[in-house]
Coordinates of C-alpha atoms and ligand atoms in Angstrom, one line a residue:
X8 CA 59.0 83.4 103.9
X9 CA 59.9 79.8 103.1
X10 CA 57.4 77.8 101.0
X11 CA 55.8 74.7 102.5
X12 CA 55.1 73.0 99.1
X13 CA 57.5 70.2 98.5
X14 CA 59.6 71.1 95.5
X15 CA 62.1 69.2 93.3
X16 CA 65.2 71.4 93.7
X17 CA 68.5 71.2 91.8
X18 CA 71.5 72.8 93.5
X19 CA 74.5 73.1 91.1
X20 CA 77.8 73.4 93.0
X21 CA 75.8 71.8 95.8
X22 CA 78.8 70.1 97.4
X23 CA 80.7 73.4 97.9
X24 CA 80.9 75.6 100.9
X25 CA 77.6 77.5 100.4
X26 CA 76.0 74.8 98.3
X27 CA 76.3 72.1 100.9
X28 CA 74.6 74.3 103.5
X29 CA 71.9 75.2 101.1
X30 CA 71.3 71.5 100.4
X31 CA 71.1 70.8 104.1
X32 CA 68.5 73.6 104.7
X33 CA 66.4 72.4 101.7
X34 CA 66.6 68.7 102.7
X35 CA 65.5 69.6 106.3
X36 CA 62.5 71.5 104.9
X37 CA 61.5 68.2 103.2
X38 CA 62.3 69.2 99.6
X39 CA 63.5 66.7 97.0
X40 CA 67.1 67.9 96.5
X41 CA 69.5 67.0 93.7
X42 CA 73.0 68.1 94.4
X43 CA 75.1 68.4 91.2
X44 CA 78.8 68.9 91.4
X45 CA 82.1 68.0 89.6
X46 CA 84.0 68.3 93.0
X47 CA 86.6 70.7 91.5
X48 CA 86.8 72.8 94.7
X49 CA 84.9 70.6 97.1
X50 CA 84.8 67.1 98.4
X51 CA 82.1 64.5 98.9
X52 CA 82.6 64.7 102.7
X53 CA 80.7 68.0 102.6
X54 CA 77.5 66.2 101.7
X55 CA 78.2 62.6 102.9
X56 CA 75.9 63.1 105.9
X57 CA 73.0 63.9 103.6
X58 CA 73.3 60.7 101.5
X59 CA 71.2 58.7 104.0
X60 CA 68.2 61.1 103.4
X61 CA 65.7 59.6 100.9
X62 CA 65.0 63.1 99.7
X63 CA 68.7 63.8 98.8
X64 CA 70.5 62.7 95.6
X65 CA 74.1 63.4 94.5
X66 CA 75.1 63.6 90.8
X67 CA 78.7 64.0 89.6
X68 CA 78.4 66.2 86.6
X69 CA 80.0 69.3 85.0
X70 CA 77.6 72.2 84.4
X71 CA 79.4 73.1 81.1
X72 CA 77.7 69.9 79.8
X73 CA 73.9 69.7 79.3
X74 CA 71.9 67.4 81.6
X75 CA 68.3 66.4 81.5
X76 CA 66.5 66.6 84.8
X77 CA 62.9 67.4 85.9
X78 CA 62.9 70.0 88.6
X79 CA 60.8 72.9 89.9
X80 CA 63.6 75.1 91.2
X81 CA 67.3 75.5 90.4
X82 CA 70.0 77.3 92.5
X83 CA 73.0 77.8 90.2
X84 CA 76.1 77.9 92.4
X85 CA 78.5 75.9 90.3
X86 CA 81.7 78.0 89.9
X87 CA 85.0 78.2 91.6
X88 CA 84.8 81.2 93.9
X89 CA 88.2 81.8 95.6
X90 CA 90.6 83.8 93.4
X91 CA 93.3 81.1 93.5
X92 CA 90.7 78.5 92.3
X93 CA 89.1 80.6 89.6
X94 CA 92.5 81.7 88.3
X95 CA 93.8 78.1 88.2
X96 CA 92.1 77.5 84.8
X97 CA 90.6 80.8 83.8
X98 CA 89.2 79.6 80.5
X99 CA 87.3 76.8 82.3
X100 CA 86.0 79.4 84.8
X101 CA 84.5 81.5 82.1
X102 CA 83.0 78.4 80.5
X103 CA 81.6 77.3 83.8
X104 CA 79.8 80.6 84.3
X105 CA 78.6 81.1 80.7
X106 CA 77.9 77.5 79.6
X107 CA 76.6 76.6 83.0
X108 CA 74.1 79.5 82.9
X109 CA 73.0 78.5 79.4
X110 CA 72.5 74.9 80.5
X111 CA 70.5 75.7 83.7
X112 CA 68.4 78.4 81.9
X113 CA 67.6 75.9 79.1
X114 CA 66.5 73.4 81.7
X115 CA 64.4 76.1 83.6
X116 CA 62.8 77.0 80.3
X117 CA 61.9 73.4 79.5
X118 CA 60.7 72.5 83.0
X119 CA 59.1 76.0 83.7
X120 CA 61.3 76.0 86.7
X121 CA 62.4 79.0 88.8
X122 CA 66.2 79.6 88.5
X123 CA 68.4 81.6 90.9
X124 CA 71.9 82.7 89.9
X125 CA 74.6 83.0 92.5
X126 CA 76.2 86.2 91.2
X127 CA 78.8 88.2 93.0
X128 CA 80.0 91.6 94.3
X129 CA 82.8 91.1 91.8
X130 CA 80.5 92.4 89.1
X131 CA 81.2 95.8 90.6
X132 CA 85.0 95.2 90.1
X133 CA 87.2 97.7 92.0
X134 CA 84.2 100.0 92.7
X135 CA 84.3 103.9 92.5
X136 CA 80.9 104.0 94.3
X137 CA 80.8 103.2 98.0
X138 CA 78.9 101.3 99.3
X139 CA 77.7 99.5 96.2
X140 CA 74.0 99.6 95.3
X141 CA 72.6 97.3 92.6
X142 CA 72.2 100.3 90.2
X143 CA 76.0 100.7 90.1
X144 CA 77.3 99.3 86.9
X145 CA 80.8 98.5 88.1
X146 CA 84.4 99.0 87.2
X147 CA 85.8 95.7 86.0
X148 CA 89.1 95.2 84.1
X149 CA 88.0 92.9 81.3
X150 CA 91.5 91.7 80.5
X151 CA 92.9 91.2 84.0
X152 CA 93.4 88.0 86.0
X153 CA 90.1 88.4 87.8
X154 CA 88.2 88.9 84.5
X155 CA 87.5 85.2 84.0
X156 CA 85.3 85.3 87.1
X157 CA 84.0 88.8 87.0
X158 CA 83.1 88.9 83.3
X159 CA 81.9 85.3 83.4
X160 CA 79.4 86.2 86.2
X161 CA 78.5 89.4 84.4
X162 CA 77.7 87.4 81.2
X163 CA 75.7 85.0 83.2
X164 CA 73.6 87.9 84.6
X165 CA 73.1 89.0 81.0
X166 CA 71.9 85.6 80.0
X167 CA 69.5 85.4 82.9
X168 CA 67.9 88.7 82.1
X169 CA 67.7 87.8 78.4
X170 CA 66.0 84.4 79.1
X171 CA 63.6 86.4 81.4
X172 CA 62.8 89.0 78.7
X173 CA 62.8 86.7 75.7
X174 CA 61.4 83.4 77.1
X175 CA 59.6 84.5 80.2
X176 CA 61.9 82.3 82.4
X177 CA 61.3 82.9 86.1
X178 CA 64.8 84.1 87.1
X179 CA 66.3 85.5 90.2
X180 CA 69.8 87.0 90.7
X181 CA 71.6 87.5 94.0
X182 CA 75.0 89.3 94.2
X183 CA 76.8 87.7 97.1
X184 CA 79.5 89.6 99.0
X185 CA 82.3 87.9 100.9
X186 CA 80.8 85.0 102.9
X187 CA 82.6 82.8 105.3
X188 CA 81.9 80.0 107.8
X189 CA 82.4 76.4 108.7
X190 CA 83.2 74.1 105.7
X191 CA 85.1 76.7 103.7
X192 CA 87.9 74.8 102.0
X193 CA 90.9 75.3 104.4
X194 CA 93.3 75.7 101.4
X195 CA 91.1 77.9 99.2
X196 CA 93.4 80.9 99.8
X197 CA 90.5 83.2 100.8
X198 CA 91.3 85.6 103.5
X199 CA 89.2 84.2 106.3
X200 CA 90.3 80.6 105.8
X201 CA 93.9 81.6 105.3
X202 CA 94.1 83.7 108.5
X203 CA 92.4 81.1 110.7
X204 CA 94.4 78.2 109.3
X205 CA 97.6 80.2 109.7
X206 CA 96.7 81.4 113.3
X207 CA 95.8 77.9 114.4
X208 CA 99.1 76.5 113.0
X209 CA 101.1 79.3 114.7
X210 CA 102.3 80.5 111.3
X211 CA 102.7 84.1 110.1
X212 CA 99.5 85.8 108.9
X213 CA 99.9 86.9 105.3
X214 CA 98.5 90.4 104.6
X215 CA 98.5 91.3 101.0
X216 CA 99.3 95.0 100.4
X217 CA 99.3 97.2 103.5
X218 CA 96.0 95.7 104.8
X219 CA 94.0 98.9 104.4
X220 CA 91.8 97.4 101.7
X221 CA 88.3 96.5 103.1
X222 CA 85.8 93.7 102.8
X223 CA 82.4 93.2 104.5
X224 CA 82.0 89.6 105.8
X225 CA 78.7 87.8 105.9
X226 CA 78.2 84.6 107.9
X227 CA 77.0 81.7 105.8
X228 CA 73.7 81.1 107.7
X229 CA 72.6 84.7 107.1
X230 CA 73.5 84.4 103.4
X231 CA 71.7 81.1 102.9
X232 CA 68.6 82.6 104.5
X233 CA 68.7 85.5 102.1
X234 CA 69.2 83.2 99.1
X235 CA 66.1 81.1 100.1
X236 CA 64.1 84.2 100.7
X237 CA 65.0 85.4 97.2
X238 CA 63.9 82.1 95.6
X239 CA 60.6 82.4 97.4
X240 CA 60.0 86.1 96.7
X241 CA 57.1 87.2 94.6
X242 CA 57.7 86.6 90.8
X243 CA 57.7 90.3 90.1
X244 CA 61.1 90.7 91.8
X245 CA 63.9 89.1 90.0
X246 CA 66.7 91.2 91.3
X247 CA 69.6 91.6 91.1
X248 CA 69.8 92.0 94.8
X249 CA 72.9 92.4 97.0
X250 CA 73.3 89.9 99.8
X251 CA 76.0 90.6 102.3
X252 CA 76.8 92.1 105.7
X253 CA 77.4 95.8 105.5
X254 CA 79.8 95.9 108.4
X255 CA 83.1 96.9 106.7
X256 CA 86.5 95.9 108.1
X257 CA 90.1 96.4 106.8
X258 CA 92.0 93.3 106.2
X259 CA 94.4 94.3 109.0
X260 CA 91.5 94.6 111.4
X261 CA 90.4 91.1 110.4
X262 CA 93.9 89.7 111.0
X263 CA 94.0 91.3 114.5
X264 CA 90.5 89.9 115.3
X265 CA 91.5 86.4 114.2
X266 CA 94.7 86.6 116.4
X267 CA 92.6 87.8 119.4
X268 CA 90.0 85.1 119.0
X269 CA 92.5 82.2 118.4
X270 CA 95.0 83.6 121.0
X271 CA 97.6 82.9 118.5
X272 CA 101.2 84.1 118.7
X273 CA 101.4 84.7 114.9
X274 CA 103.1 87.8 113.5
X275 CA 101.6 89.8 110.6
X276 CA 103.7 89.7 107.5
X277 CA 103.1 91.8 104.4
X278 CA 103.1 90.4 100.8
X279 CA 102.5 92.1 97.5
X280 CA 98.9 93.0 96.7
X281 CA 97.5 90.9 93.8
X282 CA 96.6 92.6 90.5
X283 CA 93.2 94.3 90.5
X284 CA 92.5 93.5 94.1
X285 CA 89.5 95.7 95.0
X286 CA 90.3 98.5 97.4
X287 CA 86.9 98.8 99.2
X288 CA 83.9 96.7 99.2
X289 CA 80.6 97.1 101.1
X290 CA 77.1 96.1 100.1
X291 CA 74.2 98.6 100.1
X292 CA 71.5 96.1 101.3
X293 CA 68.5 98.5 101.3
X294 CA 66.9 96.6 98.4
X295 CA 67.2 93.2 100.2
X296 CA 65.7 94.8 103.4
X297 CA 62.8 96.3 101.5
X298 CA 62.0 93.4 99.2
X299 CA 63.0 90.4 101.3
X300 CA 62.9 91.8 104.8
X301 CA 66.4 90.4 105.0
X302 CA 69.4 91.6 106.9
X303 CA 72.3 89.8 108.5
X304 CA 72.0 88.9 112.2
X305 CA 75.5 87.5 112.9
X306 CA 78.4 89.8 113.8
X307 CA 81.8 89.1 112.5
X308 CA 83.2 88.3 115.9
X309 CA 80.5 85.7 116.6
X310 CA 80.7 84.1 113.1
X311 CA 84.5 83.9 113.3
X312 CA 84.3 82.1 116.7
X313 CA 82.0 79.5 115.1
X314 CA 84.3 79.2 112.1
X315 CA 87.4 78.9 114.3
X316 CA 85.7 76.1 116.3
X317 CA 85.1 74.3 113.1
X318 CA 88.6 74.7 111.9
X319 CA 89.8 73.3 115.2
X320 CA 87.5 70.3 114.8
X321 CA 88.7 69.1 111.3
X322 CA 91.6 66.9 110.3
X323 CA 93.3 69.3 108.0
X324 CA 95.4 66.7 106.3
X325 CA 92.2 65.1 104.9
X326 CA 91.6 68.2 102.8
X327 CA 93.0 67.9 99.3
X328 CA 94.2 71.3 98.0
X329 CA 92.2 71.6 94.8
X330 CA 95.0 73.2 92.9
X331 CA 98.8 72.6 93.0
X332 CA 99.3 76.2 94.1
X333 CA 97.9 75.8 97.6
Ligands
NAD417 P1 83.0 76.6 96.5 O1 84.2 76.6 95.6 O2 83.0 76.0 97.8 O3 81.7 76.0 95.7 C1 81.6 76.0 94.3 C2 81.2 74.6 93.9 O4 81.0 74.5 92.5 C3 82.2 73.5 94.3 O5 81.6 72.4 94.9 C4 82.8 73.1 92.9 O6 83.3 71.8 92.9 C5 81.6 73.3 92.0 N1 82.0 73.5 90.6 C6 82.9 74.3 90.1 N2 82.9 74.2 88.8 C7 82.0 73.3 88.4 C8 81.5 72.8 87.2 N3 82.1 73.1 86.0 N4 80.5 71.9 87.2 C9 79.9 71.5 88.4 N5 80.3 71.9 89.6 C10 81.3 72.8 89.6 O7 82.5 78.2 96.6 P2 81.3 78.9 97.4 O8 81.9 80.0 98.2 O9 80.4 77.9 98.0 O10 80.6 79.6 96.2 C11 79.3 79.1 95.7 C12 78.8 80.1 94.7 O11 78.6 81.4 95.3 C13 79.8 80.4 93.5 O12 79.0 80.5 92.3 C14 80.4 81.7 93.8 O13 80.8 82.4 92.7 C15 79.2 82.4 94.6 N6 79.8 83.4 95.5 C16 80.4 83.1 96.7 C17 80.9 84.1 97.5 C18 81.6 83.7 98.8 O14 82.1 84.7 99.4 N7 81.5 82.5 99.3 C19 80.9 85.4 97.1 C20 80.3 85.7 95.8 C21 79.7 84.7 95.1
UDP418 N1 94.1 88.6 101.5 C1 95.2 88.8 102.3 N2 95.9 87.7 102.8 C2 95.5 86.4 102.4 C3 94.4 86.2 101.5 C4 93.8 87.4 101.1 O1 95.5 89.9 102.7 O2 96.2 85.5 102.8 C5 93.4 89.8 101.0 C6 93.2 89.9 99.5 O3 94.3 90.5 98.9 C7 91.9 90.7 99.4 C8 91.2 90.3 100.7 O4 92.1 89.7 101.5 O5 92.2 92.1 99.5 C9 90.0 89.3 100.4 O6 90.6 88.3 99.6 P1 89.8 87.0 99.3 O7 90.7 86.1 98.4 O8 89.2 86.3 100.5 O9 88.5 87.5 98.4 P2 88.2 88.6 97.4 O10 87.2 89.5 98.1 O11 89.5 89.4 97.0 O12 87.6 87.9 96.2

């Protein structure tokens, strides 16, 4: 499904967990890649190995500010994604989603570029429909602590669809469900990184609530493949399309699996459930299967083993917690 024509591709948030892997894939396909990032939740180390490639370029920039570049495709990933990160400065989070979307859409309109938005399962909020199909309109608390992210991403989807209808911009929207893998920020507070870091350090594993809430975890390689397929899909299909692994696990099951795979002696400890924490989450991926012939191939157990190996390989003290809370 990948195109063989060399494209000039902008990846905003390109130094992050998903963005750096996307850049890697696009560089290896020979594309001319510009990675744009303000390094709020990432570090240059994520893309340092790409700097020696003549078809890779790194720009420090904040997507809330306009920028003039000439490109054929844009992947818009710039946005803090972990709850602790996006709640650190919630006003900035909303600005990043909304003003970032306006800026990349303006660029796409001027350059006649294709533009893909990294949206999220959070647009479904704490869902009453299970699993979640794209047609479900969601149950988001617009005034809660997660709203800066959820509503920011929802507003970005609105802007994408309006630029498509009003200006004929070639847009694509993917709704990403919990994705994990090597190069997650070890202090991002997300459940997979927290549990692995805690297990490897022999610390207690912190379960929020009673651990019966569910998530469906997608390995990053599967996700990146889906994203690239969506960018290369026929123009008639702009989404939104769910990308995620439909295998659903309780958070307690995840904790037990991490303990088994790391052979840790850690105990499970229970802490209060954060406000508006979704109770269940599982993607309905029939649309992705039908339109992109895409489905995940990596089981949680296998993806976790690779992620644990990576966590074992890093010097954790070299990672700067992006916010004072972590
Ligand atoms: P990440 O935090 O590792 O990456 C986000 C990147 O955006 C970071 O490099 C950060 O420095 C950069 N950034 C943040 N604000 C910026 C700004 N104002 N200007 C420029 N750069 C900025 O997170 P990730 O998991 O790689 O997520 C990437 C994208 O995918 C995000 O848009 C996120 O909302 C979306 N997403 C991710 C998941 C997931 O489970 N990983 C799930 C749903 C959606
Ligand atoms: N969680 C947990 N312990 C942790 C971190 C997270 O039990 O140390 C829970 C969290 O309350 C949520 C789930 O794990 O129910 C997934 O949290 P994460 O922050 O990874 O992502 P979310 O899907 O909530 O955005």
